[in-house]
PDB file of C-alpha atoms in Angstrom:
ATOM      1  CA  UNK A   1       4.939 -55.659   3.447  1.00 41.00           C
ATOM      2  CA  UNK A   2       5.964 -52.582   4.694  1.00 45.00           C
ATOM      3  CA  UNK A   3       4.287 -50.690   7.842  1.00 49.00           C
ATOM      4  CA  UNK A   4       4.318 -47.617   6.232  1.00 55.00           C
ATOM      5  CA  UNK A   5       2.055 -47.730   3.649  1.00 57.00           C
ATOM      6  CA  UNK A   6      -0.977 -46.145   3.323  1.00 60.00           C
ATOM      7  CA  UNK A   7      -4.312 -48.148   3.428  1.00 73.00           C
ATOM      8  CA  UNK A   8      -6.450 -45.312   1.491  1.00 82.00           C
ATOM      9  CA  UNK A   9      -5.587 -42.445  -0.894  1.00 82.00           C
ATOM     10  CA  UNK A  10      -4.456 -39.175   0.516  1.00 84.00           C
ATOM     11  CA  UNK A  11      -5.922 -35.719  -0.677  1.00 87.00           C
ATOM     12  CA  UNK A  12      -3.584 -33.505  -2.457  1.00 87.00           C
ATOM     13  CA  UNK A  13      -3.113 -30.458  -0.494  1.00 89.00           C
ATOM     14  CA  UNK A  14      -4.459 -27.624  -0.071  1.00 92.00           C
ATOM     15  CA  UNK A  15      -3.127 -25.014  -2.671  1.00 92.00           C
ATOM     16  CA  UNK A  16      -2.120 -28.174  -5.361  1.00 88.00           C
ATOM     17  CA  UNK A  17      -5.183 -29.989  -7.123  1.00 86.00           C
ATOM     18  CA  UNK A  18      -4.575 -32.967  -9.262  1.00 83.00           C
ATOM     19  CA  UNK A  19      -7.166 -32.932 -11.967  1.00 80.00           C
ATOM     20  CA  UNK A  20      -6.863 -35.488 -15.142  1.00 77.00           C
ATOM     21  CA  UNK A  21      -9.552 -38.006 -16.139  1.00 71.00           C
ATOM     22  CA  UNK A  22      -8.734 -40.664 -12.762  1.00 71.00           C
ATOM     23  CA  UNK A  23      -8.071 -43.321 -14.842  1.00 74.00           C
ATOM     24  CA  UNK A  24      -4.531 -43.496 -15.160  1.00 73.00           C
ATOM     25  CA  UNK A  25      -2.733 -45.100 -11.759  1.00 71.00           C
ATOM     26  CA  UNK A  26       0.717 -43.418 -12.908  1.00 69.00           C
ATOM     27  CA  UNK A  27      -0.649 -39.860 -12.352  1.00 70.00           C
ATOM     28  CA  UNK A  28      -1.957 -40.923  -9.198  1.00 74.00           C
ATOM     29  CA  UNK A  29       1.051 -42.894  -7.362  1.00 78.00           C
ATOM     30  CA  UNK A  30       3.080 -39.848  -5.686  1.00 77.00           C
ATOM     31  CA  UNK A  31       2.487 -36.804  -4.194  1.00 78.00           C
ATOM     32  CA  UNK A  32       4.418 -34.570  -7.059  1.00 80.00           C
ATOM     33  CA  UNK A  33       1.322 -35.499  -8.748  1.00 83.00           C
ATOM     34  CA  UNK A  34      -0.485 -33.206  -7.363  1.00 86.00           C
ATOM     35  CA  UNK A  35       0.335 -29.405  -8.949  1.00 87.00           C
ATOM     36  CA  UNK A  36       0.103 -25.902  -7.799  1.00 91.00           C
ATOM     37  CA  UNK A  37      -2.286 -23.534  -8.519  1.00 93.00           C
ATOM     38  CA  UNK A  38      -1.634 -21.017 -10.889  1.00 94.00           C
ATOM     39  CA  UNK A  39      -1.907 -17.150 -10.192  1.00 95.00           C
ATOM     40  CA  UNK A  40      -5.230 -16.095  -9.761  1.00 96.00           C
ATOM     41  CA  UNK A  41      -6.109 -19.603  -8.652  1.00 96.00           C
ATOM     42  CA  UNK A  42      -6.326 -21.574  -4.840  1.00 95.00           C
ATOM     43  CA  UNK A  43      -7.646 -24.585  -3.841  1.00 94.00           C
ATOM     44  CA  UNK A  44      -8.489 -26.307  -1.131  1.00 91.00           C
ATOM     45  CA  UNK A  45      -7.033 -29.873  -0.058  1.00 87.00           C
ATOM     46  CA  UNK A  46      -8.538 -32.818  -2.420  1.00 85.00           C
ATOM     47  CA  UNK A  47     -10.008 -31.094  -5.580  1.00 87.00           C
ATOM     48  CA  UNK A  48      -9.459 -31.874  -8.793  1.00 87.00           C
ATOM     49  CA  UNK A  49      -8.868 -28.132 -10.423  1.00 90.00           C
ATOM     50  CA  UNK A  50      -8.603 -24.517  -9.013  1.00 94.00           C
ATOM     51  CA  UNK A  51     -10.845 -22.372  -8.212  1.00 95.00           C
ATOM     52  CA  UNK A  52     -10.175 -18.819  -9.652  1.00 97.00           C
ATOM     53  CA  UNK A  53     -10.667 -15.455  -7.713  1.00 97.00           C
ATOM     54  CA  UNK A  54     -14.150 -13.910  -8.133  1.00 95.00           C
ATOM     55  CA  UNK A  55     -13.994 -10.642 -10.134  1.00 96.00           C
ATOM     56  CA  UNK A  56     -12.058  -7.800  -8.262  1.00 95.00           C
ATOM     57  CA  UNK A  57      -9.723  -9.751  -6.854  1.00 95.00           C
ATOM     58  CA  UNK A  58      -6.918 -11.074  -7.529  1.00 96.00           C
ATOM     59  CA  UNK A  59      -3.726 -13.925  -6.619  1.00 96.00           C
ATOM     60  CA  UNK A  60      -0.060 -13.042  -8.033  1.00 94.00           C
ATOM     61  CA  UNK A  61       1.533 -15.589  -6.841  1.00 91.00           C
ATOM     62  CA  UNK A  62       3.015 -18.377  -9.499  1.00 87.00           C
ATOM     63  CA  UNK A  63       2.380 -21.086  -8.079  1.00 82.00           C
ATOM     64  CA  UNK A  64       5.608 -21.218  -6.183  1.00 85.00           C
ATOM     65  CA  UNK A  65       4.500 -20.831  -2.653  1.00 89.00           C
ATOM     66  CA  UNK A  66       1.164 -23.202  -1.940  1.00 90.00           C
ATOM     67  CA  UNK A  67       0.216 -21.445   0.638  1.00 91.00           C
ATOM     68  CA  UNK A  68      -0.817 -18.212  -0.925  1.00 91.00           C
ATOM     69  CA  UNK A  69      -3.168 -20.565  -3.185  1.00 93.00           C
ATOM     70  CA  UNK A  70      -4.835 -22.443  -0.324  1.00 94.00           C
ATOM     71  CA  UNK A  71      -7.761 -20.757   0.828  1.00 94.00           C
ATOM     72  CA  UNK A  72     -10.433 -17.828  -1.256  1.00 95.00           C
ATOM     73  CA  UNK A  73      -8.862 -15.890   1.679  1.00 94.00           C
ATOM     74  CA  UNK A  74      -5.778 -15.608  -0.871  1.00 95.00           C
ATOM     75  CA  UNK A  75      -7.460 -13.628  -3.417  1.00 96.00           C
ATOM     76  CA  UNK A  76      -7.196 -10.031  -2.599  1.00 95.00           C
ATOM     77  CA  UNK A  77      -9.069  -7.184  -3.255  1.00 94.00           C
ATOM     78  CA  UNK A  78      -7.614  -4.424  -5.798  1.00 94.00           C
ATOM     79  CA  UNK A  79      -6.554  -1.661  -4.226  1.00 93.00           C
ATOM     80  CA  UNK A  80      -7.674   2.377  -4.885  1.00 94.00           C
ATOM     81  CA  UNK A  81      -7.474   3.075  -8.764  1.00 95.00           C
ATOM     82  CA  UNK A  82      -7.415  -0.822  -9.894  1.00 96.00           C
ATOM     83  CA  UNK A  83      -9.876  -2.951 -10.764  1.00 96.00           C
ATOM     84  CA  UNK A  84     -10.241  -6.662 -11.926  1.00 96.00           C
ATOM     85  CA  UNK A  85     -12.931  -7.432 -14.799  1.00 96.00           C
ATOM     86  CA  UNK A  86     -12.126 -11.080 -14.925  1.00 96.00           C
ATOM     87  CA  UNK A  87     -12.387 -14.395 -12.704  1.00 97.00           C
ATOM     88  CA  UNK A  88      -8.839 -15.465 -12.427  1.00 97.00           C
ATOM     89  CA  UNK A  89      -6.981 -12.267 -12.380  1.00 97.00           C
ATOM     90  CA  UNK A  90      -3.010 -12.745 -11.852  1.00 96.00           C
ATOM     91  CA  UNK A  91      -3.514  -8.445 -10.915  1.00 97.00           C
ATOM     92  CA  UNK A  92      -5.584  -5.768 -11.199  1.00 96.00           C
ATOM     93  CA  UNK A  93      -5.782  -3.335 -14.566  1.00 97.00           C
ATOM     94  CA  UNK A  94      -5.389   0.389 -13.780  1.00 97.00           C
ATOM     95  CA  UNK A  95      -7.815   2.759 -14.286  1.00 97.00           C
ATOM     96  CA  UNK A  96      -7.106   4.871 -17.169  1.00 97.00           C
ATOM     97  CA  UNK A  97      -5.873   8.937 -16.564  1.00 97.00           C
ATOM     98  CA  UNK A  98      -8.932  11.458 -16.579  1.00 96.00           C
ATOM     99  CA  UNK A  99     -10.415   8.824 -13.830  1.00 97.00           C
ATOM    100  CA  UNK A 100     -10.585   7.516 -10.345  1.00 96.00           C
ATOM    101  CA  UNK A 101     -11.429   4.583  -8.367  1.00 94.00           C
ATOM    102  CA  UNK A 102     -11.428   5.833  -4.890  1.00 92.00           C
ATOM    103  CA  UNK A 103     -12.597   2.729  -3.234  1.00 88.00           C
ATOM    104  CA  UNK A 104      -9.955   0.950  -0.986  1.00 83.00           C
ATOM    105  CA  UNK A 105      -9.444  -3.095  -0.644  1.00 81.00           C
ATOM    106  CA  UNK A 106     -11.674  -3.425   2.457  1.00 81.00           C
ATOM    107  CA  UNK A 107     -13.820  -6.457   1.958  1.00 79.00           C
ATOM    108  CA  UNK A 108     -16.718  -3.752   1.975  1.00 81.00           C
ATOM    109  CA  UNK A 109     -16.200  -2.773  -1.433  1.00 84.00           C
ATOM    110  CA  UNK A 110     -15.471  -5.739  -3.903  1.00 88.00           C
ATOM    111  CA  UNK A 111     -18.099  -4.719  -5.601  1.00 90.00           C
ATOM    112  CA  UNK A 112     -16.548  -1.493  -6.348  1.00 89.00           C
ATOM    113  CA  UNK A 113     -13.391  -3.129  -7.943  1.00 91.00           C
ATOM    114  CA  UNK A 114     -15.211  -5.700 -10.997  1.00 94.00           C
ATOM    115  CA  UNK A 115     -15.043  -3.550 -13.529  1.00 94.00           C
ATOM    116  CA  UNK A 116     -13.617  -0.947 -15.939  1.00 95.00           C
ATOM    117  CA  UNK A 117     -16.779   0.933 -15.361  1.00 94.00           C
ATOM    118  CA  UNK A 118     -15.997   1.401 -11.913  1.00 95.00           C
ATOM    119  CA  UNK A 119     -13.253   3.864 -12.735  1.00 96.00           C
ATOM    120  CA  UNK A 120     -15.260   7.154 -13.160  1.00 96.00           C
ATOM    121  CA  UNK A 121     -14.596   9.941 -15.120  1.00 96.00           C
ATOM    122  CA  UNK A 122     -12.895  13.459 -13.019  1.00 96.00           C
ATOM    123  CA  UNK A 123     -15.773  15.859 -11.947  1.00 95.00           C
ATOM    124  CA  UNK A 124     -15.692  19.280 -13.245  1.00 95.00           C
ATOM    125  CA  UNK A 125     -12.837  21.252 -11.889  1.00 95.00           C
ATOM    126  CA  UNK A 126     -10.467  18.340 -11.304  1.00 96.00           C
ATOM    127  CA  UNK A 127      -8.042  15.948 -13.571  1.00 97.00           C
ATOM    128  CA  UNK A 128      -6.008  13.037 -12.817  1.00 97.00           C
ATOM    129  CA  UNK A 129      -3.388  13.144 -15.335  1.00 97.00           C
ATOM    130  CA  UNK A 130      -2.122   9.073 -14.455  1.00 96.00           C
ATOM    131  CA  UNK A 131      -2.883   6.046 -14.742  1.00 96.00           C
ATOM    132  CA  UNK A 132      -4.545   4.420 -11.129  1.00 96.00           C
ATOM    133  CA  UNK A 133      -5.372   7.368  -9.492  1.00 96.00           C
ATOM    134  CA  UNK A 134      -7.767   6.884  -5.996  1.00 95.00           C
ATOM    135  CA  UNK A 135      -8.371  10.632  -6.257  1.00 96.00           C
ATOM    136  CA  UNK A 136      -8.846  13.814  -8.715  1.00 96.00           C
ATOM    137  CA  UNK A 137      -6.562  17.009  -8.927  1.00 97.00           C
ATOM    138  CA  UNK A 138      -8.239  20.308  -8.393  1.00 97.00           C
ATOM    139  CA  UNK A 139      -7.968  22.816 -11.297  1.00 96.00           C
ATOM    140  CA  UNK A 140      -4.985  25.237  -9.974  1.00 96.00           C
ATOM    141  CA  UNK A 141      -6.071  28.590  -9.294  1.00 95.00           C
ATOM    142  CA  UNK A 142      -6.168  31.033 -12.484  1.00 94.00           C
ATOM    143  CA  UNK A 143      -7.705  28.004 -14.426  1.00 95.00           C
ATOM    144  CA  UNK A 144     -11.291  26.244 -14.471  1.00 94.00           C
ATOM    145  CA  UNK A 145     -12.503  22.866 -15.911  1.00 94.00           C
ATOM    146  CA  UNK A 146     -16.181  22.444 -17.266  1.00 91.00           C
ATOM    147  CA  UNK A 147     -17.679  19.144 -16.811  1.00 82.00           C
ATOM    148  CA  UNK A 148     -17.639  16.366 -19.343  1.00 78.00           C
ATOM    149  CA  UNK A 149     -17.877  13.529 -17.104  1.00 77.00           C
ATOM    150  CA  UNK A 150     -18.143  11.222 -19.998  1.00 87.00           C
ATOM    151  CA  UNK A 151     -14.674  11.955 -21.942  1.00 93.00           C
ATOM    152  CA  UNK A 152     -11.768  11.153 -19.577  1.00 95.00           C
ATOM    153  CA  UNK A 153      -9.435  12.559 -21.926  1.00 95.00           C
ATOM    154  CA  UNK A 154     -10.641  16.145 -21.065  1.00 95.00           C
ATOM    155  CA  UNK A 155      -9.804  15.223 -17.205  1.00 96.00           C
ATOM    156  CA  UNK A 156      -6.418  13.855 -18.047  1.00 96.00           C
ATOM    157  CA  UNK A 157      -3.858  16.485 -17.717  1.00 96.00           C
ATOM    158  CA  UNK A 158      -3.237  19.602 -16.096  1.00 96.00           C
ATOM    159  CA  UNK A 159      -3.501  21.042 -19.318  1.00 96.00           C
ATOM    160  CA  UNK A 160      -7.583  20.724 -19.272  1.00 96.00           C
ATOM    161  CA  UNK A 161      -7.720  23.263 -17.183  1.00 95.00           C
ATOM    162  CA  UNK A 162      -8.268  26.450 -19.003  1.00 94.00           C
ATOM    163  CA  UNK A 163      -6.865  30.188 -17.691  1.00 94.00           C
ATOM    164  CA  UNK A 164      -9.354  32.515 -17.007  1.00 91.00           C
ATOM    165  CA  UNK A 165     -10.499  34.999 -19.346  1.00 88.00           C
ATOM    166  CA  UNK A 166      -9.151  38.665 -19.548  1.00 86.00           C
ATOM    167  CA  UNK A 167     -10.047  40.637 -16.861  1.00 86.00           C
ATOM    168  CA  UNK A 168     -11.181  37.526 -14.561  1.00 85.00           C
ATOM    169  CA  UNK A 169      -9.334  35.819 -12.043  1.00 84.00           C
ATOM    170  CA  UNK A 170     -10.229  32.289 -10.169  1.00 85.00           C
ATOM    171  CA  UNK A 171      -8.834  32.807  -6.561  1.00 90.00           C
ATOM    172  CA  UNK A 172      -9.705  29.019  -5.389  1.00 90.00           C
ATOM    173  CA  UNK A 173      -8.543  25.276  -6.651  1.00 93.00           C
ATOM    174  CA  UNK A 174     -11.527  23.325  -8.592  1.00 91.00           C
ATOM    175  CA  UNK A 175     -13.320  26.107 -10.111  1.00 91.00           C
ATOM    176  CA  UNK A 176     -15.719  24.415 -12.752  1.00 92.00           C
ATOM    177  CA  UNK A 177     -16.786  27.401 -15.082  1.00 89.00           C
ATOM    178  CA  UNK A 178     -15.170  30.906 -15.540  1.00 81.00           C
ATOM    179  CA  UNK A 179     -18.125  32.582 -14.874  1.00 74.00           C
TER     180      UNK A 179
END
């Protein structure tokens, strides 16, 4: 007998679930067994699959370090200009140019991050001509935007901004209308 061995079974952990049907004592004799969570995934010690990250947040790690996969803690919110529209997310999915997602990853504002919606359309008067942006451009001076703050792609490029009319000028940044 050896003095050693363990009188009960031992809970894989945290970070590493073991998850088939329980009835077969070969998948249940060692501790490499148990797997790591995949990205967008944790788990705490004992369970039998992963949890994933609620929408907008996310887990990149591969599995490689357990300890970035053992606690919802893990799962982080995007950051300005990202979003994530699906439990599980490995990362975030940028907000497309002509928009803006402004709020940060404080734990304030998940709810701010679970969507594509969430990315809104430039105001009249600005542009964001790439992908992720937190904030609009202003329209440089000489040139004015009118609002269409449902078609990002007339708030994606410098370009969108039109030059004043003859005999006009626009002497400050964002000007929405050349009149």
């Amino acid at each position: 007998t050896s003095t050693n061995a363990s009188t009960e079974c031992i809970e894989c952990p945290a970070g590493k679930y073991l998850g088939d049907d329980g009835i077969t004592a070969s998948l249940h004799d060692e501790a490499g067994d148990c797997f790591a969570c995949p990205s967008g995934h944790y788990a705490t010690s004992g369970q039998a699959s992963c949890t994933p990250c609620i929408v907008g947040k996310y887990l990149s790690d591969t599995g490689t370090d357990i300890t970035y996969h053992d606690e919802e803690a893990d799962c982080k919110i995007c950051n300005a200009g990202f979003y994530a529209d699906t439990a599980g997310s490995a990362e975030c999915s940028a907000c497309p140019a002509g928009t803006h997602l402004e709020y940060d990853d404080s734990s304030a504002y998940v709810q701010f991050h679970d969507e594509a919606a969430d990315c809104q359309v430039c105001d009249a008067g600005t542009y964001a001509p790439s992908q992720n942006a937190s904030d609009c451009i202003d329209c440089p001076t000489g040139r004015f935007l009118e609002g269409d703050d449902t078609n990002a792609t007339k708030h994606d490029s410098e370009a969108d901004c039109a030059l004043c009319d003859a005999g006009t000028h626009g002497p400050t940044r964002g000007a929405t209308s050349k009149s």
